[in-house]
Protein backbone atom coordinates (compact mmCIF):
# COMPACT_ATOMS: atom_id res chain seq x y z
CA UNK A 1 0.00 0.00 0.00
CA UNK A 2 1.24 3.50 -0.81
CA UNK A 3 0.02 6.20 1.57
CA UNK A 4 0.27 9.93 1.01
CA UNK A 5 0.29 12.23 4.05
CA UNK A 6 -0.21 15.99 3.71
CA UNK A 7 1.00 17.78 6.84
CA UNK A 8 3.34 16.20 9.38
CA UNK A 9 2.09 17.74 12.60
CA UNK A 10 0.70 15.73 15.51
CA UNK A 11 -2.09 14.14 13.44
CA UNK A 12 -0.29 13.67 10.15
CA UNK A 13 2.92 12.57 11.85
CA UNK A 14 1.05 10.00 13.94
CA UNK A 15 -0.71 8.66 10.85
CA UNK A 16 2.61 8.40 9.02
CA UNK A 17 4.20 6.56 11.95
CA UNK A 18 1.24 4.20 12.29
CA UNK A 19 1.46 3.16 8.63
CA UNK A 20 5.25 2.91 8.68
CA UNK A 21 5.29 0.86 11.89
CA UNK A 22 2.61 -1.49 10.56
CA UNK A 23 5.01 -2.69 7.88
CA UNK A 24 2.11 -2.66 5.43
CA UNK A 25 2.68 0.66 3.70
CA UNK A 26 5.15 2.95 2.03
CA UNK A 27 4.64 6.54 3.18
CA UNK A 28 5.02 9.56 0.91
CA UNK A 29 4.55 12.96 2.53
CA UNK A 30 4.39 16.70 2.03
CA UNK A 31 4.89 19.42 4.61
CA UNK A 32 5.39 23.11 4.01
CA UNK A 33 8.22 23.07 6.58
CA UNK A 34 11.18 21.58 4.74
CA UNK A 35 13.01 20.80 8.00
CA UNK A 36 10.11 18.70 9.30
CA UNK A 37 9.83 16.76 6.04
CA UNK A 38 13.59 16.16 5.91
CA UNK A 39 13.62 14.93 9.52
CA UNK A 40 10.70 12.58 8.85
CA UNK A 41 12.65 11.12 5.93
CA UNK A 42 15.90 10.82 7.87
CA UNK A 43 14.08 9.07 10.72
CA UNK A 44 12.67 6.52 8.30
CA UNK A 45 9.01 7.38 8.86
CA UNK A 46 8.64 8.82 5.37
CA UNK A 47 10.06 7.01 2.36
CA UNK A 48 9.62 9.73 -0.25
CA UNK A 49 8.00 13.01 -1.15
CA UNK A 50 4.39 13.51 -2.17
CA UNK A 51 4.56 15.56 -5.36
CA UNK A 52 2.57 16.16 -8.53
CA UNK A 53 4.53 13.30 -10.06
CA UNK A 54 3.98 10.77 -7.24
CA UNK A 55 0.52 11.61 -5.90
CA UNK A 56 -1.39 9.48 -8.43
CA UNK A 57 0.52 6.36 -7.29
CA UNK A 58 -1.03 6.50 -3.81
CA UNK A 59 -3.79 4.19 -2.65
CA UNK A 60 -4.93 6.65 0.01
CA UNK A 61 -4.09 10.29 0.66
CA UNK A 62 -4.70 11.71 4.14
CA UNK A 63 -4.76 15.50 4.44
CA UNK A 64 -3.88 16.59 7.99
CA UNK A 65 -3.74 20.40 7.82
CA UNK A 66 -6.11 23.26 8.69
CA UNK A 67 -9.41 23.28 6.74
CA UNK A 68 -8.58 26.22 4.48
CA UNK A 69 -5.13 24.78 3.79
CA UNK A 70 -6.72 21.42 2.92
CA UNK A 71 -9.01 23.10 0.41
CA UNK A 72 -6.10 25.05 -1.09
CA UNK A 73 -4.03 21.87 -1.40
CA UNK A 74 -6.74 20.02 -3.32
CA UNK A 75 -7.36 23.04 -5.52
CA UNK A 76 -3.68 22.96 -6.46
CA UNK A 77 -3.19 19.20 -6.70
CA UNK A 78 -6.63 17.99 -7.80
CA UNK A 79 -5.75 17.74 -11.47
CA UNK A 80 -2.78 15.46 -10.67
CA UNK A 81 -4.46 12.95 -8.32
CA UNK A 82 -6.17 10.71 -10.84
CA UNK A 83 -8.92 8.17 -10.31
CA UNK A 84 -7.04 5.59 -8.20
CA UNK A 85 -6.31 7.30 -4.84
CA UNK A 86 -8.93 7.72 -2.12
CA UNK A 87 -8.54 11.16 -0.57
CA UNK A 88 -9.60 11.74 3.05
CA UNK A 89 -9.17 15.01 4.91
CA UNK A 90 -8.57 14.89 8.67
CA UNK A 91 -9.83 18.37 9.59
CA UNK A 92 -11.68 19.16 12.81
CA UNK A 93 -14.74 20.61 11.07
CA UNK A 94 -16.48 19.19 8.04
CA UNK A 95 -19.08 21.52 6.48
CA UNK A 96 -16.61 24.02 5.00
CA UNK A 97 -14.02 21.53 3.77
CA UNK A 98 -16.53 19.00 2.45
CA UNK A 99 -18.55 21.75 0.80
CA UNK A 100 -15.46 22.79 -1.14
CA UNK A 101 -13.84 19.41 -1.75
CA UNK A 102 -16.77 17.29 -2.96
CA UNK A 103 -17.09 19.55 -6.04
CA UNK A 104 -13.30 19.41 -6.58
CA UNK A 105 -13.42 15.61 -6.51
CA UNK A 106 -16.22 15.60 -9.06
CA UNK A 107 -14.38 18.11 -11.26
CA UNK A 108 -11.08 16.23 -11.31
CA UNK A 109 -12.39 12.68 -11.05
CA UNK A 110 -10.87 11.55 -7.74
CA UNK A 111 -12.60 9.92 -4.77
CA UNK A 112 -12.92 12.14 -1.70
CA UNK A 113 -14.38 11.63 1.77
CA UNK A 114 -14.40 13.89 4.78
CA UNK A 115 -12.74 12.42 7.85
CA UNK A 116 -11.93 13.19 11.46
CA UNK A 117 -9.67 10.89 13.53
CA UNK A 118 -10.96 11.33 17.08
CA UNK A 119 -7.78 11.44 19.12
CA UNK A 120 -5.11 13.96 20.02
CA UNK A 121 -3.10 15.51 22.80
CA UNK A 122 -2.50 18.99 24.18
CA UNK A 123 0.80 19.03 22.29
CA UNK A 124 1.39 19.69 18.62
CA UNK A 125 4.06 19.02 16.03
CA UNK A 126 5.82 16.01 14.55
CA UNK A 127 8.03 15.60 17.61
CA UNK A 128 4.97 14.75 19.72
CA UNK A 129 3.44 12.37 17.16
CA UNK A 130 3.33 8.65 17.87
CA UNK A 131 2.27 5.58 15.97
CA UNK A 132 -0.29 4.41 18.53
CA UNK A 133 -2.14 7.72 18.90
CA UNK A 134 -5.23 6.39 17.11
CA UNK A 135 -5.15 2.86 18.50
CA UNK A 136 -8.79 1.95 19.33
CA UNK A 137 -9.91 5.55 18.70
CA UNK A 138 -13.02 6.39 16.63
CA UNK A 139 -12.68 7.59 13.05
CA UNK A 140 -15.55 9.65 11.66
CA UNK A 141 -16.18 9.50 7.91
CA UNK A 142 -18.33 11.79 5.76
CA UNK A 143 -18.84 9.98 2.44
CA UNK A 144 -20.18 11.43 -0.81
CA UNK A 145 -22.86 8.72 -0.78
CA UNK A 146 -24.24 6.64 2.08
CA UNK A 147 -25.20 3.65 -0.05
CA UNK A 148 -21.79 2.94 -1.55
CA UNK A 149 -20.96 -0.07 0.60
CA UNK A 150 -18.02 -1.03 -1.61
CA UNK A 151 -16.38 2.38 -1.06
CA UNK A 152 -16.87 2.29 2.71
CA UNK A 153 -15.51 -1.25 2.87
CA UNK A 154 -12.48 -0.16 0.87
CA UNK A 155 -11.90 2.83 3.14
CA UNK A 156 -12.02 0.58 6.19
CA UNK A 157 -9.36 -1.63 4.63
CA UNK A 158 -7.17 1.36 3.71
CA UNK A 159 -7.33 2.69 7.28
CA UNK A 160 -6.83 -0.70 8.97
CA UNK A 161 -3.07 -0.28 9.63
CA UNK A 162 -3.74 2.82 11.75
CA UNK A 163 -5.63 0.74 14.33
CA UNK A 164 -8.85 2.72 14.70
CA UNK A 165 -11.35 1.12 17.08
CA UNK A 166 -14.44 2.11 15.12
CA UNK A 167 -15.57 3.79 11.92
CA UNK A 168 -18.59 6.11 12.19
CA UNK A 169 -20.40 7.40 9.10
CA UNK A 170 -22.26 10.70 9.26
CA UNK A 171 -23.04 13.95 7.45
CA UNK A 172 -20.90 17.08 7.61
CA UNK A 173 -23.75 18.90 9.35
CA UNK A 174 -24.20 16.27 12.04
CA UNK A 175 -20.45 16.01 12.59
CA UNK A 176 -20.08 19.73 13.21
CA UNK A 177 -23.09 19.79 15.52
CA UNK A 178 -21.66 16.97 17.64
CA UNK A 179 -18.07 18.20 17.64
CA UNK A 180 -19.17 21.59 18.96
CA UNK A 181 -20.19 19.78 22.16
CA UNK A 182 -17.71 16.92 22.47
CA UNK A 183 -14.56 18.87 21.57
CA UNK A 184 -14.88 22.58 20.91
CA UNK A 185 -16.90 23.52 24.00
CA UNK A 186 -14.49 21.53 26.17
CA UNK A 187 -11.53 23.48 24.77
CA UNK A 188 -13.25 26.84 25.34
CA UNK A 189 -14.22 25.95 28.91
CA UNK A 190 -10.76 24.62 29.77
CA UNK A 191 -9.05 27.64 28.23
CA UNK A 192 -11.31 30.03 30.14
CA UNK A 193 -11.08 28.10 33.42
CA UNK A 194 -7.28 28.38 33.62
CA UNK A 195 -7.51 32.19 33.44
CA UNK A 196 -8.64 32.42 37.08
CA UNK A 197 -6.12 34.40 39.17
CA UNK A 198 -6.21 31.50 41.63
CA UNK A 199 -4.55 29.25 39.03
CA UNK A 200 -1.18 30.81 39.82
CA UNK A 201 -1.42 29.40 43.35
CA UNK A 202 -2.73 25.93 42.57
CA UNK A 203 0.41 23.91 43.35
CA UNK A 204 -0.05 21.77 46.43
CA UNK A 205 -3.82 22.10 46.22
CA UNK A 206 -4.63 20.40 42.90
CA UNK A 207 -5.05 16.81 41.81
CA UNK A 208 -7.09 14.90 39.23
CA UNK A 209 -9.94 17.35 38.85
CA UNK A 210 -7.62 20.25 38.05
CA UNK A 211 -5.60 18.16 35.60
CA UNK A 212 -8.72 16.90 33.85
CA UNK A 213 -10.19 20.38 33.53
CA UNK A 214 -7.02 22.05 32.25
CA UNK A 215 -5.54 19.40 29.94
CA UNK A 216 -6.84 21.03 26.77
CA UNK A 217 -6.39 24.62 27.95
CA UNK A 218 -3.02 24.45 26.21
CA UNK A 219 -3.89 24.56 22.51
CA UNK A 220 -2.88 25.90 19.12
CA UNK A 221 -4.63 29.33 19.03
CA UNK A 222 -4.52 29.76 15.25
CA UNK A 223 -5.86 26.30 14.46
CA UNK A 224 -8.63 26.37 17.04
CA UNK A 225 -9.67 29.89 16.04
CA UNK A 226 -10.19 28.68 12.46
CA UNK A 227 -12.17 25.66 13.67
CA UNK A 228 -14.29 27.70 16.10
CA UNK A 229 -15.18 30.33 13.52
CA UNK A 230 -16.06 27.75 10.87
CA UNK A 231 -18.43 26.13 13.37
CA UNK A 232 -19.51 29.28 15.20
CA UNK A 233 -23.26 28.65 14.92
CA UNK A 234 -23.06 25.26 16.63
CA UNK A 235 -20.47 26.38 19.17
CA UNK A 236 -22.47 29.48 20.10
CA UNK A 237 -25.52 27.28 20.72
CA UNK A 238 -23.54 25.03 23.04
CA UNK A 239 -21.98 28.02 24.82
CA UNK A 240 -25.38 29.63 25.35
CA UNK A 241 -26.70 26.43 26.92
CA UNK A 242 -23.62 26.07 29.12
CA UNK A 243 -23.79 29.69 30.30
CA UNK A 244 -27.47 29.24 31.21
CA UNK A 245 -26.64 26.10 33.18
CA UNK A 246 -23.80 27.87 35.02
CA UNK A 247 -26.15 30.70 35.89
CA UNK A 248 -28.43 28.23 37.68
CA UNK A 249 -25.55 27.13 39.92
CA UNK A 250 -24.58 30.76 40.47
CA UNK A 251 -28.14 31.65 41.51
CA UNK A 252 -28.41 28.70 43.90
CA UNK A 253 -25.13 29.68 45.60
CA UNK A 254 -26.02 33.37 45.69
CA UNK A 255 -29.38 32.62 47.33
CA UNK A 256 -27.93 30.01 49.70
CA UNK A 257 -30.41 27.57 48.18
CA UNK A 258 -29.36 24.20 49.55
CA UNK A 259 -32.25 22.27 48.05
CA UNK A 260 -31.75 23.88 44.66
CA UNK A 261 -28.03 23.12 44.65
CA UNK A 262 -28.64 19.49 45.61
CA UNK A 263 -31.16 19.23 42.77
CA UNK A 264 -28.72 20.67 40.22
CA UNK A 265 -25.89 18.40 41.32
CA UNK A 266 -28.15 15.35 41.34
CA UNK A 267 -29.38 16.19 37.83
CA UNK A 268 -25.80 16.40 36.59
CA UNK A 269 -24.88 13.10 38.21
CA UNK A 270 -27.91 11.35 36.76
CA UNK A 271 -27.26 12.84 33.34
CA UNK A 272 -23.69 11.56 33.38
CA UNK A 273 -24.90 8.06 34.25
CA UNK A 274 -27.57 8.27 31.57
CA UNK A 275 -25.31 9.27 28.69
CA UNK A 276 -22.17 7.30 29.62
CA UNK A 277 -23.64 4.35 31.49
CA UNK A 278 -23.43 3.65 35.20
Tab-separated table of C-alpha atoms in Angstrom:
chain	number	residue	atom	x	y	z
A	1	UNK	CA	0.000	0.000	0.000
A	2	UNK	CA	1.242	3.500	-0.810
A	3	UNK	CA	0.021	6.199	1.573
A	4	UNK	CA	0.267	9.930	1.010
A	5	UNK	CA	0.290	12.229	4.048
A	6	UNK	CA	-0.209	15.988	3.709
A	7	UNK	CA	0.995	17.781	6.837
A	8	UNK	CA	3.342	16.200	9.381
A	9	UNK	CA	2.089	17.741	12.600
A	10	UNK	CA	0.703	15.726	15.505
A	11	UNK	CA	-2.086	14.138	13.444
A	12	UNK	CA	-0.288	13.669	10.149
A	13	UNK	CA	2.918	12.571	11.853
A	14	UNK	CA	1.052	10.001	13.935
A	15	UNK	CA	-0.713	8.662	10.845
A	16	UNK	CA	2.610	8.400	9.024
A	17	UNK	CA	4.203	6.564	11.949
A	18	UNK	CA	1.239	4.199	12.286
A	19	UNK	CA	1.464	3.162	8.633
A	20	UNK	CA	5.254	2.910	8.684
A	21	UNK	CA	5.290	0.863	11.895
A	22	UNK	CA	2.614	-1.492	10.559
A	23	UNK	CA	5.007	-2.686	7.883
A	24	UNK	CA	2.111	-2.664	5.427
A	25	UNK	CA	2.685	0.660	3.705
A	26	UNK	CA	5.151	2.955	2.034
A	27	UNK	CA	4.638	6.545	3.182
A	28	UNK	CA	5.024	9.555	0.909
A	29	UNK	CA	4.553	12.962	2.526
A	30	UNK	CA	4.394	16.700	2.028
A	31	UNK	CA	4.892	19.422	4.613
A	32	UNK	CA	5.394	23.113	4.009
A	33	UNK	CA	8.216	23.067	6.577
A	34	UNK	CA	11.182	21.576	4.743
A	35	UNK	CA	13.014	20.799	7.996
A	36	UNK	CA	10.114	18.697	9.297
A	37	UNK	CA	9.829	16.765	6.044
A	38	UNK	CA	13.590	16.158	5.909
A	39	UNK	CA	13.624	14.934	9.515
A	40	UNK	CA	10.705	12.582	8.849
A	41	UNK	CA	12.646	11.117	5.925
A	42	UNK	CA	15.901	10.819	7.870
A	43	UNK	CA	14.083	9.072	10.724
A	44	UNK	CA	12.669	6.518	8.298
A	45	UNK	CA	9.011	7.378	8.859
A	46	UNK	CA	8.643	8.823	5.369
A	47	UNK	CA	10.065	7.013	2.361
A	48	UNK	CA	9.615	9.727	-0.253
A	49	UNK	CA	8.000	13.012	-1.151
A	50	UNK	CA	4.390	13.515	-2.168
A	51	UNK	CA	4.560	15.557	-5.361
A	52	UNK	CA	2.570	16.165	-8.533
A	53	UNK	CA	4.529	13.297	-10.055
A	54	UNK	CA	3.975	10.771	-7.237
A	55	UNK	CA	0.522	11.610	-5.903
A	56	UNK	CA	-1.392	9.477	-8.427
A	57	UNK	CA	0.515	6.360	-7.291
A	58	UNK	CA	-1.034	6.498	-3.807
A	59	UNK	CA	-3.789	4.191	-2.650
A	60	UNK	CA	-4.931	6.647	0.009
A	61	UNK	CA	-4.086	10.292	0.665
A	62	UNK	CA	-4.703	11.711	4.145
A	63	UNK	CA	-4.758	15.498	4.440
A	64	UNK	CA	-3.882	16.594	7.989
A	65	UNK	CA	-3.742	20.396	7.815
A	66	UNK	CA	-6.108	23.256	8.690
A	67	UNK	CA	-9.411	23.275	6.738
A	68	UNK	CA	-8.577	26.224	4.477
A	69	UNK	CA	-5.129	24.776	3.793
A	70	UNK	CA	-6.721	21.416	2.925
A	71	UNK	CA	-9.006	23.101	0.412
A	72	UNK	CA	-6.103	25.046	-1.088
A	73	UNK	CA	-4.028	21.867	-1.402
A	74	UNK	CA	-6.741	20.017	-3.317
A	75	UNK	CA	-7.364	23.039	-5.520
A	76	UNK	CA	-3.683	22.962	-6.460
A	77	UNK	CA	-3.187	19.201	-6.702
A	78	UNK	CA	-6.633	17.992	-7.801
A	79	UNK	CA	-5.748	17.738	-11.471
A	80	UNK	CA	-2.785	15.456	-10.672
A	81	UNK	CA	-4.462	12.951	-8.319
A	82	UNK	CA	-6.167	10.706	-10.839
A	83	UNK	CA	-8.916	8.166	-10.309
A	84	UNK	CA	-7.040	5.593	-8.203
A	85	UNK	CA	-6.306	7.295	-4.841
A	86	UNK	CA	-8.925	7.717	-2.116
A	87	UNK	CA	-8.545	11.160	-0.570
A	88	UNK	CA	-9.599	11.744	3.052
A	89	UNK	CA	-9.165	15.007	4.911
A	90	UNK	CA	-8.570	14.892	8.671
A	91	UNK	CA	-9.826	18.368	9.589
A	92	UNK	CA	-11.684	19.164	12.809
A	93	UNK	CA	-14.738	20.611	11.067
A	94	UNK	CA	-16.484	19.186	8.042
A	95	UNK	CA	-19.076	21.518	6.484
A	96	UNK	CA	-16.613	24.018	4.999
A	97	UNK	CA	-14.021	21.534	3.770
A	98	UNK	CA	-16.534	19.001	2.452
A	99	UNK	CA	-18.549	21.750	0.797
A	100	UNK	CA	-15.456	22.793	-1.143
A	101	UNK	CA	-13.837	19.410	-1.748
A	102	UNK	CA	-16.770	17.289	-2.957
A	103	UNK	CA	-17.094	19.546	-6.042
A	104	UNK	CA	-13.305	19.412	-6.579
A	105	UNK	CA	-13.419	15.608	-6.508
A	106	UNK	CA	-16.217	15.604	-9.062
A	107	UNK	CA	-14.383	18.115	-11.260
A	108	UNK	CA	-11.083	16.235	-11.314
A	109	UNK	CA	-12.392	12.680	-11.046
A	110	UNK	CA	-10.868	11.546	-7.743
A	111	UNK	CA	-12.602	9.921	-4.772
A	112	UNK	CA	-12.919	12.141	-1.702
A	113	UNK	CA	-14.379	11.627	1.771
A	114	UNK	CA	-14.402	13.894	4.782
A	115	UNK	CA	-12.744	12.424	7.846
A	116	UNK	CA	-11.929	13.188	11.463
A	117	UNK	CA	-9.674	10.891	13.533
A	118	UNK	CA	-10.959	11.330	17.082
A	119	UNK	CA	-7.784	11.440	19.121
A	120	UNK	CA	-5.113	13.962	20.017
A	121	UNK	CA	-3.103	15.509	22.805
A	122	UNK	CA	-2.499	18.990	24.184
A	123	UNK	CA	0.798	19.026	22.294
A	124	UNK	CA	1.390	19.694	18.620
A	125	UNK	CA	4.061	19.018	16.029
A	126	UNK	CA	5.819	16.006	14.549
A	127	UNK	CA	8.035	15.598	17.613
A	128	UNK	CA	4.965	14.752	19.715
A	129	UNK	CA	3.439	12.366	17.157
A	130	UNK	CA	3.327	8.651	17.866
A	131	UNK	CA	2.273	5.585	15.968
A	132	UNK	CA	-0.286	4.411	18.528
A	133	UNK	CA	-2.144	7.724	18.901
A	134	UNK	CA	-5.227	6.392	17.108
A	135	UNK	CA	-5.154	2.863	18.496
A	136	UNK	CA	-8.789	1.951	19.334
A	137	UNK	CA	-9.909	5.549	18.702
A	138	UNK	CA	-13.017	6.390	16.633
A	139	UNK	CA	-12.677	7.586	13.049
A	140	UNK	CA	-15.547	9.651	11.665
A	141	UNK	CA	-16.183	9.497	7.915
A	142	UNK	CA	-18.335	11.787	5.764
A	143	UNK	CA	-18.837	9.980	2.437
A	144	UNK	CA	-20.184	11.430	-0.807
A	145	UNK	CA	-22.860	8.719	-0.775
A	146	UNK	CA	-24.243	6.638	2.080
A	147	UNK	CA	-25.205	3.654	-0.053
A	148	UNK	CA	-21.788	2.944	-1.550
A	149	UNK	CA	-20.959	-0.066	0.601
A	150	UNK	CA	-18.024	-1.033	-1.609
A	151	UNK	CA	-16.381	2.379	-1.062
A	152	UNK	CA	-16.870	2.286	2.709
A	153	UNK	CA	-15.508	-1.249	2.874
A	154	UNK	CA	-12.482	-0.161	0.870
A	155	UNK	CA	-11.901	2.831	3.143
A	156	UNK	CA	-12.022	0.580	6.194
A	157	UNK	CA	-9.362	-1.632	4.627
A	158	UNK	CA	-7.172	1.356	3.715
A	159	UNK	CA	-7.325	2.691	7.281
A	160	UNK	CA	-6.829	-0.701	8.971
A	161	UNK	CA	-3.068	-0.284	9.631
A	162	UNK	CA	-3.744	2.821	11.753
A	163	UNK	CA	-5.632	0.739	14.326
A	164	UNK	CA	-8.854	2.717	14.704
A	165	UNK	CA	-11.354	1.125	17.079
A	166	UNK	CA	-14.444	2.111	15.121
A	167	UNK	CA	-15.574	3.794	11.920
A	168	UNK	CA	-18.594	6.107	12.188
A	169	UNK	CA	-20.396	7.400	9.101
A	170	UNK	CA	-22.265	10.700	9.264
A	171	UNK	CA	-23.036	13.949	7.454
A	172	UNK	CA	-20.902	17.077	7.612
A	173	UNK	CA	-23.755	18.897	9.348
A	174	UNK	CA	-24.199	16.266	12.042
A	175	UNK	CA	-20.447	16.013	12.590
A	176	UNK	CA	-20.078	19.735	13.208
A	177	UNK	CA	-23.091	19.786	15.522
A	178	UNK	CA	-21.664	16.970	17.643
A	179	UNK	CA	-18.068	18.202	17.641
A	180	UNK	CA	-19.169	21.592	18.963
A	181	UNK	CA	-20.186	19.782	22.162
A	182	UNK	CA	-17.706	16.920	22.468
A	183	UNK	CA	-14.564	18.873	21.569
A	184	UNK	CA	-14.875	22.582	20.908
A	185	UNK	CA	-16.902	23.524	23.998
A	186	UNK	CA	-14.486	21.534	26.165
A	187	UNK	CA	-11.534	23.481	24.771
A	188	UNK	CA	-13.250	26.837	25.343
A	189	UNK	CA	-14.222	25.952	28.915
A	190	UNK	CA	-10.759	24.625	29.772
A	191	UNK	CA	-9.049	27.640	28.230
A	192	UNK	CA	-11.309	30.033	30.140
A	193	UNK	CA	-11.078	28.100	33.423
A	194	UNK	CA	-7.279	28.381	33.619
A	195	UNK	CA	-7.508	32.191	33.443
A	196	UNK	CA	-8.635	32.421	37.075
A	197	UNK	CA	-6.123	34.402	39.171
A	198	UNK	CA	-6.211	31.499	41.629
A	199	UNK	CA	-4.550	29.250	39.035
A	200	UNK	CA	-1.177	30.810	39.818
A	201	UNK	CA	-1.415	29.404	43.353
A	202	UNK	CA	-2.728	25.926	42.569
A	203	UNK	CA	0.414	23.912	43.352
A	204	UNK	CA	-0.047	21.772	46.432
A	205	UNK	CA	-3.824	22.103	46.216
A	206	UNK	CA	-4.635	20.402	42.903
A	207	UNK	CA	-5.050	16.807	41.815
A	208	UNK	CA	-7.085	14.904	39.229
A	209	UNK	CA	-9.942	17.351	38.852
A	210	UNK	CA	-7.619	20.246	38.054
A	211	UNK	CA	-5.597	18.159	35.599
A	212	UNK	CA	-8.722	16.897	33.848
A	213	UNK	CA	-10.187	20.385	33.533
A	214	UNK	CA	-7.017	22.054	32.250
A	215	UNK	CA	-5.543	19.399	29.943
A	216	UNK	CA	-6.836	21.028	26.767
A	217	UNK	CA	-6.388	24.619	27.945
A	218	UNK	CA	-3.023	24.450	26.207
A	219	UNK	CA	-3.888	24.564	22.513
A	220	UNK	CA	-2.881	25.902	19.121
A	221	UNK	CA	-4.631	29.331	19.027
A	222	UNK	CA	-4.522	29.760	15.252
A	223	UNK	CA	-5.864	26.303	14.461
A	224	UNK	CA	-8.630	26.370	17.041
A	225	UNK	CA	-9.671	29.885	16.038
A	226	UNK	CA	-10.191	28.684	12.463
A	227	UNK	CA	-12.166	25.660	13.666
A	228	UNK	CA	-14.287	27.698	16.101
A	229	UNK	CA	-15.184	30.334	13.520
A	230	UNK	CA	-16.061	27.750	10.870
A	231	UNK	CA	-18.429	26.133	13.373
A	232	UNK	CA	-19.509	29.279	15.196
A	233	UNK	CA	-23.259	28.647	14.921
A	234	UNK	CA	-23.057	25.257	16.631
A	235	UNK	CA	-20.469	26.378	19.170
A	236	UNK	CA	-22.473	29.479	20.103
A	237	UNK	CA	-25.521	27.284	20.715
A	238	UNK	CA	-23.536	25.027	23.044
A	239	UNK	CA	-21.977	28.021	24.815
A	240	UNK	CA	-25.377	29.628	25.352
A	241	UNK	CA	-26.696	26.429	26.925
A	242	UNK	CA	-23.618	26.069	29.116
A	243	UNK	CA	-23.789	29.687	30.304
A	244	UNK	CA	-27.470	29.243	31.205
A	245	UNK	CA	-26.636	26.098	33.179
A	246	UNK	CA	-23.804	27.865	35.025
A	247	UNK	CA	-26.152	30.695	35.890
A	248	UNK	CA	-28.431	28.230	37.681
A	249	UNK	CA	-25.554	27.133	39.920
A	250	UNK	CA	-24.585	30.760	40.471
A	251	UNK	CA	-28.138	31.646	41.514
A	252	UNK	CA	-28.410	28.696	43.898
A	253	UNK	CA	-25.128	29.680	45.598
A	254	UNK	CA	-26.022	33.368	45.690
A	255	UNK	CA	-29.380	32.619	47.333
A	256	UNK	CA	-27.926	30.009	49.705
A	257	UNK	CA	-30.414	27.567	48.176
A	258	UNK	CA	-29.365	24.201	49.553
A	259	UNK	CA	-32.253	22.265	48.048
A	260	UNK	CA	-31.753	23.885	44.659
A	261	UNK	CA	-28.034	23.117	44.648
A	262	UNK	CA	-28.643	19.490	45.608
A	263	UNK	CA	-31.158	19.231	42.768
A	264	UNK	CA	-28.721	20.668	40.222
A	265	UNK	CA	-25.887	18.396	41.322
A	266	UNK	CA	-28.152	15.346	41.338
A	267	UNK	CA	-29.380	16.191	37.834
A	268	UNK	CA	-25.797	16.401	36.594
A	269	UNK	CA	-24.876	13.097	38.210
A	270	UNK	CA	-27.909	11.352	36.759
A	271	UNK	CA	-27.264	12.844	33.339
A	272	UNK	CA	-23.690	11.560	33.381
A	273	UNK	CA	-24.899	8.060	34.252
A	274	UNK	CA	-27.571	8.266	31.575
A	275	UNK	CA	-25.312	9.270	28.685
A	276	UNK	CA	-22.172	7.298	29.616
A	277	UNK	CA	-23.639	4.349	31.490
A	278	UNK	CA	-23.427	3.646	35.195
